[in-house]
Short mmCIF file of C-alpha atoms in Angstrom, two decimals:
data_model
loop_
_atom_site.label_atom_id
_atom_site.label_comp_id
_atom_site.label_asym_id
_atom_site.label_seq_id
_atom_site.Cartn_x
_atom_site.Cartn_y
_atom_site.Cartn_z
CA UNK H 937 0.00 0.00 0.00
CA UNK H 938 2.41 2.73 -1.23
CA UNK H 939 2.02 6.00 0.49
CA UNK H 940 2.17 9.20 -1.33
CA UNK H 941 4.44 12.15 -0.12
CA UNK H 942 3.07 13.96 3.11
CA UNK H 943 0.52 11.27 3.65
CA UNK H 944 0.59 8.73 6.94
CA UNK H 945 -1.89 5.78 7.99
CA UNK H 946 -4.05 6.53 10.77
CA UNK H 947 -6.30 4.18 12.90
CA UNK H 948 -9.71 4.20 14.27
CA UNK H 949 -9.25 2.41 17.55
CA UNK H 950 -12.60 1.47 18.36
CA UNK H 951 -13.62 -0.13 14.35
CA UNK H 952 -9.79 -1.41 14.19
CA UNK H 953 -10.00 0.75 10.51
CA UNK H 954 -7.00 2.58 9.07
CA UNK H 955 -7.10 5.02 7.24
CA UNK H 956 -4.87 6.88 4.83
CA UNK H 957 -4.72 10.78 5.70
CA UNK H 958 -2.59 14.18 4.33
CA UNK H 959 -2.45 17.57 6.21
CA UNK H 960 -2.15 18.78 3.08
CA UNK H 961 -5.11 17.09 1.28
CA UNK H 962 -7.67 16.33 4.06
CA UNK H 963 -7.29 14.47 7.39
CA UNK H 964 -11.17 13.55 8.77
CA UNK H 965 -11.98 15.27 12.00
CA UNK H 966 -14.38 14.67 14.72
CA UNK H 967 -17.21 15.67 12.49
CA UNK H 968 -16.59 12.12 9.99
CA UNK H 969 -16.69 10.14 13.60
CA UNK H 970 -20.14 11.91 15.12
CA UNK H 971 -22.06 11.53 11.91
CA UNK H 972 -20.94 7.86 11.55
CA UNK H 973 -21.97 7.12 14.39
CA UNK H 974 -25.16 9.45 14.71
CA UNK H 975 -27.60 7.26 12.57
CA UNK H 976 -28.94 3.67 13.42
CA UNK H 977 -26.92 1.99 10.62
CA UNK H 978 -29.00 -0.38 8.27
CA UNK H 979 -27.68 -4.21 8.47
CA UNK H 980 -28.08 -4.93 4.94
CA UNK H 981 -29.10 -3.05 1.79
CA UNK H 982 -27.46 0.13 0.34
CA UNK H 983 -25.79 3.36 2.12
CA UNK H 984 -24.53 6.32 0.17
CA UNK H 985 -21.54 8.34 1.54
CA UNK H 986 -22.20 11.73 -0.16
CA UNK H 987 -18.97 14.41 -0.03
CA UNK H 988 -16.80 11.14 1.19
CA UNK H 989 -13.10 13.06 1.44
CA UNK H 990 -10.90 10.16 2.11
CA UNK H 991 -13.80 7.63 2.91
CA UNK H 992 -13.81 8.29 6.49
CA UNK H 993 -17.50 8.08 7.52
CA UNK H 994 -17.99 5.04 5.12
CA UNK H 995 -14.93 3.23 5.91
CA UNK H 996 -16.04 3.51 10.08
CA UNK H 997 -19.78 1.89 9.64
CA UNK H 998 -18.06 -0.72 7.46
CA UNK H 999 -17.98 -3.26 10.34
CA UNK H 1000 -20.72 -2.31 11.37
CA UNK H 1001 -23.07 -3.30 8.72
CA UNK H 1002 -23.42 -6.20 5.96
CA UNK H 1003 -24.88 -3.48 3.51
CA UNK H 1004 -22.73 -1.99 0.26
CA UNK H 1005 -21.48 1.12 0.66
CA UNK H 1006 -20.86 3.79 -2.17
CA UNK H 1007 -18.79 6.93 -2.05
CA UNK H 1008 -18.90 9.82 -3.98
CA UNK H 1009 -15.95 12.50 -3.87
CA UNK H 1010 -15.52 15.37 -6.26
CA UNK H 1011 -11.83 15.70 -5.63
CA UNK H 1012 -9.11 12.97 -7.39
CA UNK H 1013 -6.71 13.32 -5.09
CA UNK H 1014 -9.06 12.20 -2.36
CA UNK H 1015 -11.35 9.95 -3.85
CA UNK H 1016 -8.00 8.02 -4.64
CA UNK H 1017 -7.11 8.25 -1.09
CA UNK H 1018 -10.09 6.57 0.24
CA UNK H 1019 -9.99 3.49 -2.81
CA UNK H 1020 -6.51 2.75 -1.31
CA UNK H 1021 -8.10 2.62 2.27
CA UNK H 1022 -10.74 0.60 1.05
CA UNK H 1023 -7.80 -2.02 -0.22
CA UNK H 1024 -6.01 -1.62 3.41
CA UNK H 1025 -8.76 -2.60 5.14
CA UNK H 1026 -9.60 -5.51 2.49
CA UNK H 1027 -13.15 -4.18 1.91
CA UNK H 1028 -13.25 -3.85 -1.53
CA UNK H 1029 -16.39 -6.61 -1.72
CA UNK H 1030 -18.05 -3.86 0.35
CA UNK H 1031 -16.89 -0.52 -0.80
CA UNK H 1032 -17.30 1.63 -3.80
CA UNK H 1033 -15.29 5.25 -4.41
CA UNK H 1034 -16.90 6.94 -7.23
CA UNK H 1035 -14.54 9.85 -8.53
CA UNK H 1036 -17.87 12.35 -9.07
CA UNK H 1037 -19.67 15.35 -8.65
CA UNK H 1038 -22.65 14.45 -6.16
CA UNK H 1039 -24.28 16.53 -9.08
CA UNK H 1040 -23.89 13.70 -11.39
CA UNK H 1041 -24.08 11.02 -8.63
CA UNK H 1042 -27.30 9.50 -10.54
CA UNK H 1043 -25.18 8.51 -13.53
CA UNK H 1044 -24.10 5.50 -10.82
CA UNK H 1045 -26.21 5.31 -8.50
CA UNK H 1046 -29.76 4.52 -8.77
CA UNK H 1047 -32.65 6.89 -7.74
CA UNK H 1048 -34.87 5.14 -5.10
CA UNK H 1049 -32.02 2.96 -4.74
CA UNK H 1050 -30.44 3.70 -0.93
CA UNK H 1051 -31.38 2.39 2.46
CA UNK H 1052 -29.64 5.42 4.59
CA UNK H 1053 -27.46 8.10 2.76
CA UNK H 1054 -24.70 9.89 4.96
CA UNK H 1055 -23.25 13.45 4.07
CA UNK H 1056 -20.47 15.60 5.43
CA UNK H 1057 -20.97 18.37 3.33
CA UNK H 1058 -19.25 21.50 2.94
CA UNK H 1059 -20.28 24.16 5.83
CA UNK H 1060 -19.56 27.46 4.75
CA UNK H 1061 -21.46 29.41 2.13
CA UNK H 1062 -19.34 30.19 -1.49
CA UNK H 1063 -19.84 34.25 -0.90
CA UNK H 1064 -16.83 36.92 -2.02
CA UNK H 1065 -16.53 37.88 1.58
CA UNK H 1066 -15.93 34.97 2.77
CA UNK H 1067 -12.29 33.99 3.25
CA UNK H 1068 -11.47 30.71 2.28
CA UNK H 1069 -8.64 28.56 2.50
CA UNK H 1070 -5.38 29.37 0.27
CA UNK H 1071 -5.04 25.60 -0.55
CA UNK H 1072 -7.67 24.41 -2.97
CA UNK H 1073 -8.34 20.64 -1.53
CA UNK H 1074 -9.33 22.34 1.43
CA UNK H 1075 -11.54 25.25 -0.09
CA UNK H 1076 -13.21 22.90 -1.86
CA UNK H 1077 -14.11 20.60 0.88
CA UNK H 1078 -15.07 24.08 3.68
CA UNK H 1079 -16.70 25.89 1.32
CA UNK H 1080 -19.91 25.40 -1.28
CA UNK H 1081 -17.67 25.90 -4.11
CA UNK H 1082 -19.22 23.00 -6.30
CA UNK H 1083 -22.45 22.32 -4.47
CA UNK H 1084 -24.23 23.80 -1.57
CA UNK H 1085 -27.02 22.44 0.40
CA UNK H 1086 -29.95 22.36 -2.47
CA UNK H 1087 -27.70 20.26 -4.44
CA UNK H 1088 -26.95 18.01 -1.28
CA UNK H 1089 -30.86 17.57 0.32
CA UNK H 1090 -32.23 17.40 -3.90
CA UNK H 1091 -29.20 14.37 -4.86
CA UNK H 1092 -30.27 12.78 -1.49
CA UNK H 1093 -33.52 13.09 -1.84
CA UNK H 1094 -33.48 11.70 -5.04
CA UNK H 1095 -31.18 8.72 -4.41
CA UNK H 1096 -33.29 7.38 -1.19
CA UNK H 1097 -36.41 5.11 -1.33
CA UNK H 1098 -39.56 5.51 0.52
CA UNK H 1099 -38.44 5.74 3.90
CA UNK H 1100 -35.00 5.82 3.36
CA UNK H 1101 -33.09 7.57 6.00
CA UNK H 1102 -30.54 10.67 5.71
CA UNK H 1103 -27.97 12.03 7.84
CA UNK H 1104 -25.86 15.10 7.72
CA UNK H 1105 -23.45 16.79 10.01
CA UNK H 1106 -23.29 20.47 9.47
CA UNK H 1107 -22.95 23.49 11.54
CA UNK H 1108 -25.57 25.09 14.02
CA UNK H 1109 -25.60 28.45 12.41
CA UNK H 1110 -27.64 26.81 9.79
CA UNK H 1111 -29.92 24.86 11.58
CA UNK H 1112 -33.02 26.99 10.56
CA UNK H 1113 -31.74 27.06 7.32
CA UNK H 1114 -31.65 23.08 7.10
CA UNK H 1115 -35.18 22.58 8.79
CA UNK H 1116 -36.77 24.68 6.20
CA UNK H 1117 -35.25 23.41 3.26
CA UNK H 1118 -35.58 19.82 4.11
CA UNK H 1119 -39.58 19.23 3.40
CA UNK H 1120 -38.94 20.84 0.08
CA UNK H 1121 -37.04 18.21 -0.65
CA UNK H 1122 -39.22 15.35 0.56
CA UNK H 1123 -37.00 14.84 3.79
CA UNK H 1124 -38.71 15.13 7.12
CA UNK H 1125 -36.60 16.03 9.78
CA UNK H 1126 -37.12 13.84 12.89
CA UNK H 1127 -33.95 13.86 14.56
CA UNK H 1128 -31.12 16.85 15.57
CA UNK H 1129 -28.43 16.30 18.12
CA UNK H 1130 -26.45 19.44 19.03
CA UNK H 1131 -22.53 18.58 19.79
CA UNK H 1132 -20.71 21.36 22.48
CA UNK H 1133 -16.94 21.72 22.75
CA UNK H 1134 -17.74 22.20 26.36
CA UNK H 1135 -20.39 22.57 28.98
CA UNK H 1136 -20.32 25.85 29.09
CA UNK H 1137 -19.40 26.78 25.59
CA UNK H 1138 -22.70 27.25 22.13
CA UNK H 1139 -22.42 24.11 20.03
CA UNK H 1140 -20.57 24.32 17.29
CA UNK H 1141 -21.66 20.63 15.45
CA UNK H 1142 -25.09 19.91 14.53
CA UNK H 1143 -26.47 16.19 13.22
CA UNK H 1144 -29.59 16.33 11.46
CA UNK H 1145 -31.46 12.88 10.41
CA UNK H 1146 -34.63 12.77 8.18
CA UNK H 1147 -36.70 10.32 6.36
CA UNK H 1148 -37.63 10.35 2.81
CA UNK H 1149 -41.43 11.41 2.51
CA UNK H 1150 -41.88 10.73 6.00
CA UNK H 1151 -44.61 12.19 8.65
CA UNK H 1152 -44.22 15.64 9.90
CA UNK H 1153 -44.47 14.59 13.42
CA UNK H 1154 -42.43 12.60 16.07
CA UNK H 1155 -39.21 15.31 15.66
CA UNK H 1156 -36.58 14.56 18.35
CA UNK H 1157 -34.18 16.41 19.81
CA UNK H 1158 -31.11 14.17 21.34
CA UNK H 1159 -29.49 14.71 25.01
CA UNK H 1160 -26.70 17.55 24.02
CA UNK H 1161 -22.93 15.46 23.08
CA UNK H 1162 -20.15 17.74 24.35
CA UNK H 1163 -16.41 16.82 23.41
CA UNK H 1164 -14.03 17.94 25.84
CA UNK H 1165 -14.26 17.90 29.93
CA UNK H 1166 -13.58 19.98 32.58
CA UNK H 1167 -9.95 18.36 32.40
CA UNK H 1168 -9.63 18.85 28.90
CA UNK H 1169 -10.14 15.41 27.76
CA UNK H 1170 -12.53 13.66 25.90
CA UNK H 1171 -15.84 13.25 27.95
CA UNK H 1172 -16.44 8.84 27.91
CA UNK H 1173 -19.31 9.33 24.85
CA UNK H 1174 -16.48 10.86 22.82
CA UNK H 1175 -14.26 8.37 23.97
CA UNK H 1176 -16.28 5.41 22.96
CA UNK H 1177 -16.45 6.29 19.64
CA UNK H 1178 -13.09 6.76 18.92
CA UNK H 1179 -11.36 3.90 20.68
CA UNK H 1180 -13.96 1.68 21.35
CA UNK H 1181 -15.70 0.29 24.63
CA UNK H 1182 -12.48 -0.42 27.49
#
């Protein structure tokens, strides 16, 4: 598994998954690990990993499911980053990377065709006053360069059956934003879980989960997550997802 220059293999302790990273392409933060493990993951059929960056979120339910799994990821660079994680973890039977726009995602995947679809999309709005990132792979992935969140709900939407189930992790200053455009899409929101640094500190995650065409009522909101302790460590939920049960 040859590594390219400035990239290293990192591990998810608690799914035993490696995974091959760059701090100069894209490493997966916290955000890939709450959103894979946000969602009740189906145990067979077909999930979608939308905006997959190096195949994080995909590459973590892996074990946890006997459904396929398809990626899509705009960017070369990392969508052949996460086909040579697939082949380190030997899931190739399991996994496909599709080098796409989520634009053209249809050309491969089926409409009505996915069980749960997962997205990490990008967070920022594309405006001119918004600074964004001198390096392109990472402009790209922070900011709604090629799609923004019409393209994401209408592509999901469209790829889900009858009840399917979707999942994004995004940022709270759009919360309102995401609850209204949601139904226009045919996705009902029924579940958001707010994620805080710390206790005393506004959340700066958000996890949203709807259902295709799904009833208006029965919306959730989840206990509050928070990341970091009083001691500056990782509170036990945070824990558990990143290196497993001890």
């Amino acid at each position: 598994m040859g590594l390219q220059p400035g990239e290293r293999i990192d591990q998810l302790y608690a799914e035993g998954i490696q995974i091959i990273q760059s701090r100069e392409v894209f490493s997966f933060s916290l955000d890939a690990v709450l959103l894979a493990n946000f969602p009740k993951i189906p145990k067979r059929g077909k999930i979608v990993d939308l905006c997959a960056g190096n195949g994080a979120v995909g590459l973590f339910i892996a074990k946890k499911t006997a459904a396929t799994i398809e990626m899509v990821e705009l960017q070369p660079r990392l969508a052949e980053m996460a086909q040579r994680s697939v082949a380190l973890n030997q899931l190739e039977d399991q996994i496909t990377v599709y080098n796409l726009d989520l634009k053209d995602s249809l050309s491969k995947i089926p409409a009505d065709s996915t069980d749960l679809l997962l997205c990490n999309p990008p967070y920022f709005k594309n405006l001119p006053t918004n600074d964004k990132n001198p390096n392109p792979h990472l402009a790209i992935a922070r900011h709604e360069i090629h799609a923004d969140l019409h393209d994401v709900l209408r592509v999901s939407a469209k790829m889900l059956k009858m009840n399917g189930r979707f999942a994004m992790v995004h940022r709270p200053d759009r919360f309102l934003e995401i609850m209204q455009l949601m139904p226009q899409y045919r996705l009902a929101p029924k579940r958001v879980q707010f994620v805080y640094p710390k206790a005393n500190k506004d959340a700066n995650i958000l996890l949203v989960e709807g259902i295709k065409d799904g009833k208006t009522d029965g919306f959730k909101v989840a206990p509050p997550l928070i990341t970091y302790g009083a001691d500056g460590e990782y509170t036990p939920e945070i824990k558990e997802m990143l290196y497993g049960r001890h």
